[in-house]
Coordinates of C-alpha atoms and ligand atoms in Angstrom, one line a residue:
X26 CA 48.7 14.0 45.9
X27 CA 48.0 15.2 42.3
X28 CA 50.9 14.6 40.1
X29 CA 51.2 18.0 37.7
X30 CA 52.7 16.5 34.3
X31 CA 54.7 18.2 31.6
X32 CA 54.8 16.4 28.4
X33 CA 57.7 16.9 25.9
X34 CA 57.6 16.4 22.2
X35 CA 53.5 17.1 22.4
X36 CA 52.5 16.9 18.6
X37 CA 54.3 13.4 18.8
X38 CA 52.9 9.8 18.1
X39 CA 53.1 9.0 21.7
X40 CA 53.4 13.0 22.8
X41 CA 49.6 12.8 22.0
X42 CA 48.6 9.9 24.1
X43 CA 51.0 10.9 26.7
X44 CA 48.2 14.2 27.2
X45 CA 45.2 11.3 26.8
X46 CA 46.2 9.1 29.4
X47 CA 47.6 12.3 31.7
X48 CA 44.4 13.4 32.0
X49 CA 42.3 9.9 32.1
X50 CA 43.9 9.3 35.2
X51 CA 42.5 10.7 38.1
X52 CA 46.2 11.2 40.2
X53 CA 47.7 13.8 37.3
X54 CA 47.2 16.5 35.7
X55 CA 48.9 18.6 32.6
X56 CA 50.8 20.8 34.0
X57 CA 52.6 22.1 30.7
X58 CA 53.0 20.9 27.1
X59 CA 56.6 21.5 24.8
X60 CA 57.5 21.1 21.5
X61 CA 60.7 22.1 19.6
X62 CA 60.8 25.5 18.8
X63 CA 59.1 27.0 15.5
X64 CA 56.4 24.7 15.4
X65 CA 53.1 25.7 14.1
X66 CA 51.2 24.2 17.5
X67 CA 52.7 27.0 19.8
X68 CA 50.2 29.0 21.7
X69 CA 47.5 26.1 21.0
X70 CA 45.4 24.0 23.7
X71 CA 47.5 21.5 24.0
X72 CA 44.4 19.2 24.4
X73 CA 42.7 20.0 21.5
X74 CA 46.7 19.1 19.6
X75 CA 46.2 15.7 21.1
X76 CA 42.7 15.3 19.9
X77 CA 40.9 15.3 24.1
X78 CA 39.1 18.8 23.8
X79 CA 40.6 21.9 25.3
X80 CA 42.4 21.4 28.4
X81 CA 43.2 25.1 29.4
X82 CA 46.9 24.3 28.7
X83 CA 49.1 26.0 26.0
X84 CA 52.0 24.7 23.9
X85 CA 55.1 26.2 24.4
X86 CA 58.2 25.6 23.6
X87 CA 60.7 27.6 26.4
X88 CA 61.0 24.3 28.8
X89 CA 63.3 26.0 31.0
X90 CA 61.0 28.8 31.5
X91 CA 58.1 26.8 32.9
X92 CA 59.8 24.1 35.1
X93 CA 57.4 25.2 38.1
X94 CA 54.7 24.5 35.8
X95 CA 55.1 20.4 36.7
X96 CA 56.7 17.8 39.1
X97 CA 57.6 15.1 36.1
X98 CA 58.4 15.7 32.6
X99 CA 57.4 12.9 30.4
X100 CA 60.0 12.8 27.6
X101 CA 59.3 10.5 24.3
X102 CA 61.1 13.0 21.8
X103 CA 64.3 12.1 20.0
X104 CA 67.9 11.4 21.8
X105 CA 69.4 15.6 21.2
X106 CA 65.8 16.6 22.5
X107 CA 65.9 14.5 25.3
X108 CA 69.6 15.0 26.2
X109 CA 68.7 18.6 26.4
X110 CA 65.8 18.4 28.3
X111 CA 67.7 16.2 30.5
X112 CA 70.0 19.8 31.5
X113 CA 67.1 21.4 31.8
X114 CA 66.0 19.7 34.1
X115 CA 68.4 18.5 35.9
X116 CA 69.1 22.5 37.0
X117 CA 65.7 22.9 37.7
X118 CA 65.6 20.3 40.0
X119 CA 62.8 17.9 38.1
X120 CA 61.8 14.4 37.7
X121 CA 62.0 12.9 34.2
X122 CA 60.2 9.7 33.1
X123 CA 62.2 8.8 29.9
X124 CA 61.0 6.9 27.2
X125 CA 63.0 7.6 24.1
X126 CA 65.0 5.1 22.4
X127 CA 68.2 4.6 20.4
X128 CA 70.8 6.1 23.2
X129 CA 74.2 4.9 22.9
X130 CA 75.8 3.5 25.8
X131 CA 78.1 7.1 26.4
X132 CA 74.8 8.8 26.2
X133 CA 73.3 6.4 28.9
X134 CA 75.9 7.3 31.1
X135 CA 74.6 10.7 30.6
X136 CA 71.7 9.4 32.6
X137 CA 73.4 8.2 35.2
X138 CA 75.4 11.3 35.7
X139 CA 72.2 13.7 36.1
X140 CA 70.4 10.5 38.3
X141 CA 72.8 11.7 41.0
X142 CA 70.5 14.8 40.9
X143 CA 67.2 13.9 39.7
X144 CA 64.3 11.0 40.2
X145 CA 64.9 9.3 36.7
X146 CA 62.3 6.7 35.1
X147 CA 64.5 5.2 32.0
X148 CA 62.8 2.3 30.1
X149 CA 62.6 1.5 26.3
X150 CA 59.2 -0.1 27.2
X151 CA 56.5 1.1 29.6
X152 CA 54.0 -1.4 29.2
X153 CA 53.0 -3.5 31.8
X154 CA 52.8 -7.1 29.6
X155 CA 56.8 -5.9 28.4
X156 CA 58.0 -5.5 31.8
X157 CA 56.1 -8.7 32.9
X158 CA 57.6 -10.5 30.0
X159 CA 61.2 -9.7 31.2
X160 CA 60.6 -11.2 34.6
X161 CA 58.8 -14.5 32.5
X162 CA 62.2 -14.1 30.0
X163 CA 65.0 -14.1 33.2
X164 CA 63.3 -17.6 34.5
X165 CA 62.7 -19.3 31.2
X166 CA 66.4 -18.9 30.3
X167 CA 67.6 -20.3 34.0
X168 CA 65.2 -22.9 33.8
X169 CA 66.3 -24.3 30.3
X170 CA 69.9 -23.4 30.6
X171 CA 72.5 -23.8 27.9
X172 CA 71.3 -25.5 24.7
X173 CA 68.8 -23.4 23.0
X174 CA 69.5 -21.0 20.3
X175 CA 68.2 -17.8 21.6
X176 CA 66.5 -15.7 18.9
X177 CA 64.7 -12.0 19.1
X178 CA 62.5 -11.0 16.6
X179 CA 60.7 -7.1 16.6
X180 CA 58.2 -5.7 14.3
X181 CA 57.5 -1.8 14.4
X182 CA 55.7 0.8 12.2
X183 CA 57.4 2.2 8.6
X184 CA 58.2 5.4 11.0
X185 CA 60.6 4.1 13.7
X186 CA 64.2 5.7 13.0
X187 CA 66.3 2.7 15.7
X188 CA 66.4 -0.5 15.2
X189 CA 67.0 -3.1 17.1
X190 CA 64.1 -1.6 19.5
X191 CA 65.2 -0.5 22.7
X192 CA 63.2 -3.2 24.1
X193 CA 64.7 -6.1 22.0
X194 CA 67.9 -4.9 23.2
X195 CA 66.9 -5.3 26.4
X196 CA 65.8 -8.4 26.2
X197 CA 69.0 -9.4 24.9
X198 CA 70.8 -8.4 27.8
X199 CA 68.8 -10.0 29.8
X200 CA 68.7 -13.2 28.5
X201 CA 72.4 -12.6 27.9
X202 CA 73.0 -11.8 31.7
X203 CA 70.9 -15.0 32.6
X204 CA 73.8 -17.2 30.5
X205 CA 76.5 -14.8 31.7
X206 CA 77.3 -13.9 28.6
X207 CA 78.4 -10.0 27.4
X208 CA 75.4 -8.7 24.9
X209 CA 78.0 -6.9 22.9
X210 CA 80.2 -9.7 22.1
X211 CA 77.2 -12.2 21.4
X212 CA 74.9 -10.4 19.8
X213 CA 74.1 -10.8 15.6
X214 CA 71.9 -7.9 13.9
X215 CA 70.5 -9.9 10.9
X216 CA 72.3 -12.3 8.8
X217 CA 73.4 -12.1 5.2
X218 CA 75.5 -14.5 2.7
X219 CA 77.2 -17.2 3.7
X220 CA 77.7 -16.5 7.2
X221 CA 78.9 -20.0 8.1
X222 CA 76.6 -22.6 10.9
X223 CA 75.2 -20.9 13.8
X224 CA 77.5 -20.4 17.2
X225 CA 76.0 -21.3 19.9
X226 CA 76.9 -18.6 22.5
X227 CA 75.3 -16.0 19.8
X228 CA 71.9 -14.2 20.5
X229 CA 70.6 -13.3 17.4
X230 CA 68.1 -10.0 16.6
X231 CA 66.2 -9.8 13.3
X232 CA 64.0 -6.4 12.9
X233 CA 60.7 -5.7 10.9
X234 CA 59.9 -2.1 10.0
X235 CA 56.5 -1.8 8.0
X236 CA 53.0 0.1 8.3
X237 CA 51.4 0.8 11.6
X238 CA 52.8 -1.9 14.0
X239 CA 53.1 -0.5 17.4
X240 CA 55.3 -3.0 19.1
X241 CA 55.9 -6.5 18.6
X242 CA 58.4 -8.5 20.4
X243 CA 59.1 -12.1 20.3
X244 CA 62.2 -14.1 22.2
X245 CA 62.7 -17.5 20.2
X246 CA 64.4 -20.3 22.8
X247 CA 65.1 -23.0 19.9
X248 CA 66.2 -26.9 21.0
X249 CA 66.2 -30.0 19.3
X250 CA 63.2 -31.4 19.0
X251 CA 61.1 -28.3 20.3
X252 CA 60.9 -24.4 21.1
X253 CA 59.7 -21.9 23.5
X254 CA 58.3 -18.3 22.1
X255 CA 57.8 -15.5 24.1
X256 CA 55.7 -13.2 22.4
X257 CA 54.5 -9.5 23.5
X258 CA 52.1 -7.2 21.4
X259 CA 51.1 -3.7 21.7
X260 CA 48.0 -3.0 19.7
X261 CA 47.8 0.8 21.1
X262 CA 50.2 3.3 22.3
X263 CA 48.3 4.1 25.0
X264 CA 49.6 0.9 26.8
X265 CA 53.2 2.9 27.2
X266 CA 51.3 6.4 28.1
X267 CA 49.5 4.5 30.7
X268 CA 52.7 3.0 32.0
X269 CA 54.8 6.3 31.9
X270 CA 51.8 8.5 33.7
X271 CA 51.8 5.5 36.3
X272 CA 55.6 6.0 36.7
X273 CA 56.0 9.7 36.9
X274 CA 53.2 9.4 39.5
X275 CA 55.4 7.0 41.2
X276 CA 58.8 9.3 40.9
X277 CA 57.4 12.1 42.2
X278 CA 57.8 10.5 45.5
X279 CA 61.1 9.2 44.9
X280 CA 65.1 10.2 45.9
X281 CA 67.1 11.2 43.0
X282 CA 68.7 7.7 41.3
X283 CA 68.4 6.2 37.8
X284 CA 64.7 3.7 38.1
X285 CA 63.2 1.3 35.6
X286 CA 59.8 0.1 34.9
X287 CA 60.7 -3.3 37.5
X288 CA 61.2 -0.5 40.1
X289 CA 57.9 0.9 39.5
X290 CA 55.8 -2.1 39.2
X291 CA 57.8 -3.6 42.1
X292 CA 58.9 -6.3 39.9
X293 CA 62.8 -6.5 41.4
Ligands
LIG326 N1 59.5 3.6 26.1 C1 58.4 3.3 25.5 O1 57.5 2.6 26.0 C2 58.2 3.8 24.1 C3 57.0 3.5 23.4 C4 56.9 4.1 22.1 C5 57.8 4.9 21.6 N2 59.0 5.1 22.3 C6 60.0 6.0 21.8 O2 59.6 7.4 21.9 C7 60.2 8.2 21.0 C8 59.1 9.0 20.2 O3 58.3 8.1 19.5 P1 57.1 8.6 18.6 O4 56.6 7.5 17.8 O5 56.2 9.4 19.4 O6 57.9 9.6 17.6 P2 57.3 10.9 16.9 O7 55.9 10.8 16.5 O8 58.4 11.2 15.8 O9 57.4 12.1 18.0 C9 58.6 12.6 18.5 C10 58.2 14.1 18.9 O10 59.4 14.7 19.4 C11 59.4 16.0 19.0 N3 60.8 16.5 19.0 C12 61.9 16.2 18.2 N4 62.9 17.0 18.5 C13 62.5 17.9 19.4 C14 63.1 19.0 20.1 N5 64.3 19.3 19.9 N6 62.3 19.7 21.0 C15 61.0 19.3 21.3 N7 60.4 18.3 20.6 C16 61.1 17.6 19.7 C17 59.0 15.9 17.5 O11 58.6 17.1 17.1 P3 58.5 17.4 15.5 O12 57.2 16.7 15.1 O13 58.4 18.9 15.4 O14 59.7 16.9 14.9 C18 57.8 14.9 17.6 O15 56.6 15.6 17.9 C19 61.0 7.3 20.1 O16 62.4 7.3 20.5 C20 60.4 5.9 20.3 O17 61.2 4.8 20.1 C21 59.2 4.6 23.5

């Protein structure tokens, strides 16, 4: 059946391509459009704000008022947008696919909590090739086992306000879990100075933040004598719009419970 949409955070980045690929795909439709309150796109198509031509859909900004209005909220805001959103929904009794980044982990448990309640979809990457990768990342590090240096390395556009990415974070912690090793006691964010020769058990993130990148990731296994690179790269957003759509189409069906993109693409 026809999965009706809401997308949050509409005059967005990925807000915009969220409403593209909602109505490219023939299982959805937009059901409702939100952005913060006092914006100047309230009361407008919300098709024409994301550039597809009029949809017959208005953007509004009182969430709670229109909850019957969809089945899944798409949410790729900011954390205090999407933590309210996530009360909203939570009493209305709706799915959320999640894609903002940068939660700590007491906010995460936040998740959890209202995944007792609601069909969540939490990832920090819904494309298809990311998700993929992790799969390719957990069997590279059991197959090479200790002895490589492992290495992340994530490029993003001038406007990204987290770093590491939400996806290089998550690739840490899966490599880390691989080694059974505890990301937050291995983990080095960038290295300055004289910072001494390289420990062994340490996974190490470096971050680049300039012009329009949309996503690179890369996981560097470093030997002696040779090195494996894993290496993802969005060219268009539209790869994680395609990926949430495809998701809240799949939650719509699902119990309440906190899912990730491996649960969707039935990658476990
Ligand atoms: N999971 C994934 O696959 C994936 C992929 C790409 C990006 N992301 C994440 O998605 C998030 C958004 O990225 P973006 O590049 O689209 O950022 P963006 O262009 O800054 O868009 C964020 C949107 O959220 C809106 N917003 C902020 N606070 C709000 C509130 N209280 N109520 C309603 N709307 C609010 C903003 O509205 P204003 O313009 O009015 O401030 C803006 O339109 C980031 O956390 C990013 O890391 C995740």
């Amino acid at each position: 059946m026809t999965c009706r949409i809401g997308v949050a955070g509409v005059n967005g980045r990925m807000g915009r391509v969220l409403v593209e690929a909602t109505v490219q795909n023939t299982e959805s439709t937009l059901g409702a459009a939100f952005v913060r309150r006092g914006s100047a796109v309230i009361g407008q198509d919300a098709g024409l704000v994301a550039g597809v031509g009029a949809l017959n859909c208005l953007v509004r900004d009182d969430l709670a008022a229109a909850c019957t209005d969809f089945d899944v909220l798409i949410d790729f805001t900011s954390i205090d947008a999407t933590l309210s959103h996530l009360d909203i929904c939570r009493s209305a009794g709706r799915a959320m696919v999640i894609g903002t980044t940068g939660f700590s982990s007491t906010q995460k448990a936040l998740l959890q909590v209202a995944a007792r309640e609601i069909p969540i979809v939490f990832a920090p990457n819904m494309s298809i090739g990311v998700n993929v990768l992790q799969r390719v990342l957990a069997q590279t590090a059991a197959l090479l086992g200790e002895g490589y240096d492992v290495e992340i390395i994530e490029a993003h556009h001038r406007h990204k306000v987290d770093a590491p990415s939400g996806t290089a974070l998550r690739l840490g912690e899966i490599v880390a879990r691989a080694y059974g090793r505890d990301l937050a006691e291995v983990a080095v964010y960038g290295r300055e100075g004289h910072t001494g020769a390289r420990d062994a058990k340490t996974i190490g993130f470096s971050t680049i933040r300039g012009g329009d990148v949309v996503g690179d990731h890369t996981v560097l296994f470093a030997g002696i004598g040779e090195r494996i690179e894993l290496t993802h790269k969005a060219s268009s957003r539209m790869t994680f719009a395609q990926g949430a759509v495809r998701a809240a189409r799949w939650l719509k069906d699902q119990p309440p419970g906190l899912y990730d993109m491996t649960d969707v693409l039935g990658l476990k």
